[in-house]
Amino acid sequence: PHCERPSAQTDLCDFCGQVFCRGCTDTCYACGKTYCQPHLLADPVNGGAVCKRCVVPCPHCGMETASLTTCAACGVKQCTSCLQGCAECGTMVCVDHRERCSLCGRLHCELHSDRCHLDGKTVCVAHSFACPVCDATVCHAHQKFCIVCSMAYCPNCINLDSNVCATCQQLEDADPINLAQEPAGHDPDVAALATTYTWRSASNRAYIIYFGTRLMGQMTLVARHDGKVVHAAHIKRLESLIKWGRRLLG
């Protein structure tokens, strides 16, 4: 009745009850039933064949579709054009529960979004971090690196004239330590350095900074509180650090 061509392969439309050739029918992707072409639509969200029974208006944009899903944050149902997946975890969230990172431009759920405490702009977890000293959220655009430990900090926790963080500033007045007895000393490579330098340490929320000095140079070790070393560097060429080491030796 649709194409008027003879056919031995036919299907029954579940909507109107008429018999059609298989070339004039399709299966609704939402309910799985067979329908004739006049009673099928192309879903505007994904282009799939969908029957008129299964389409409903999206509560947010009004588009008629069968492709509705639930916001993981508030439970509202919207079409998959209005709900979008977090770039970090893939969780589908509505416009009220997602943020766009000011640095990368990608959308993230509230769990993987934060605000830089310096300018208040939204940043994702991939482009921000908690300052090891004050624990405030800092975006990568505002991070500053300490010339002693090479770790990143917020500008409020680093001396911008010397580029030395608040943690490493404590090293000057710290007493010598036995590196082999420190959490990082369980690493055989670290323990081997215990007697080759005079070591001092200072710590913050994230790291323990070990600064070793000897006549011909200095060495910095940065370890997590569980003893895992995350950075190691021999320091020979930075004039400011050579002066720092001489002051410690003195």
PDB file of C-alpha atoms in Angstrom, residues 146-150 163-165 168 171 209 211 220 222 231 235 241 244:
ATOM      1  CA  CYS A 146      59.497  26.657  43.635  1.00  0.00           C
ATOM      2  CA  ILE A 147      63.136  26.688  42.484  1.00  0.00           C
ATOM      3  CA  VAL A 148      64.147  24.427  45.377  1.00  0.00           C
ATOM      4  CA  CYS A 149      61.615  21.569  45.229  1.00  0.00           C
ATOM      5  CA  SER A 150      60.195  22.240  41.716  1.00  0.00           C
ATOM      6  CA  ASN A 163      60.627  31.862  43.952  1.00  0.00           C
ATOM      7  CA  VAL A 164      61.025  29.702  47.072  1.00  0.00           C
ATOM      8  CA  CYS A 165      57.871  28.145  48.523  1.00  0.00           C
ATOM      9  CA  CYS A 168      61.350  25.224  51.508  1.00  0.00           C
ATOM     10  CA  LEU A 171      64.751  24.369  55.492  1.00  0.00           C
ATOM     11  CA  ILE A 209      60.980  18.125  51.022  1.00  0.00           C
ATOM     12  CA  PHE A 211      67.380  19.156  50.870  1.00  0.00           C
ATOM     13  CA  THR A 220      66.571  17.882  46.407  1.00  0.00           C
ATOM     14  CA  VAL A 222      60.471  15.381  47.125  1.00  0.00           C
ATOM     15  CA  HIS A 231      60.973  14.260  42.262  1.00  0.00           C
ATOM     16  CA  ILE A 235      71.407  21.172  41.823  1.00  0.00           C
ATOM     17  CA  LEU A 241      70.463  27.592  45.330  1.00  0.00           C
ATOM     18  CA  TRP A 244      71.182  28.728  49.856  1.00  0.00           C
TER      19      TRP A 244
END
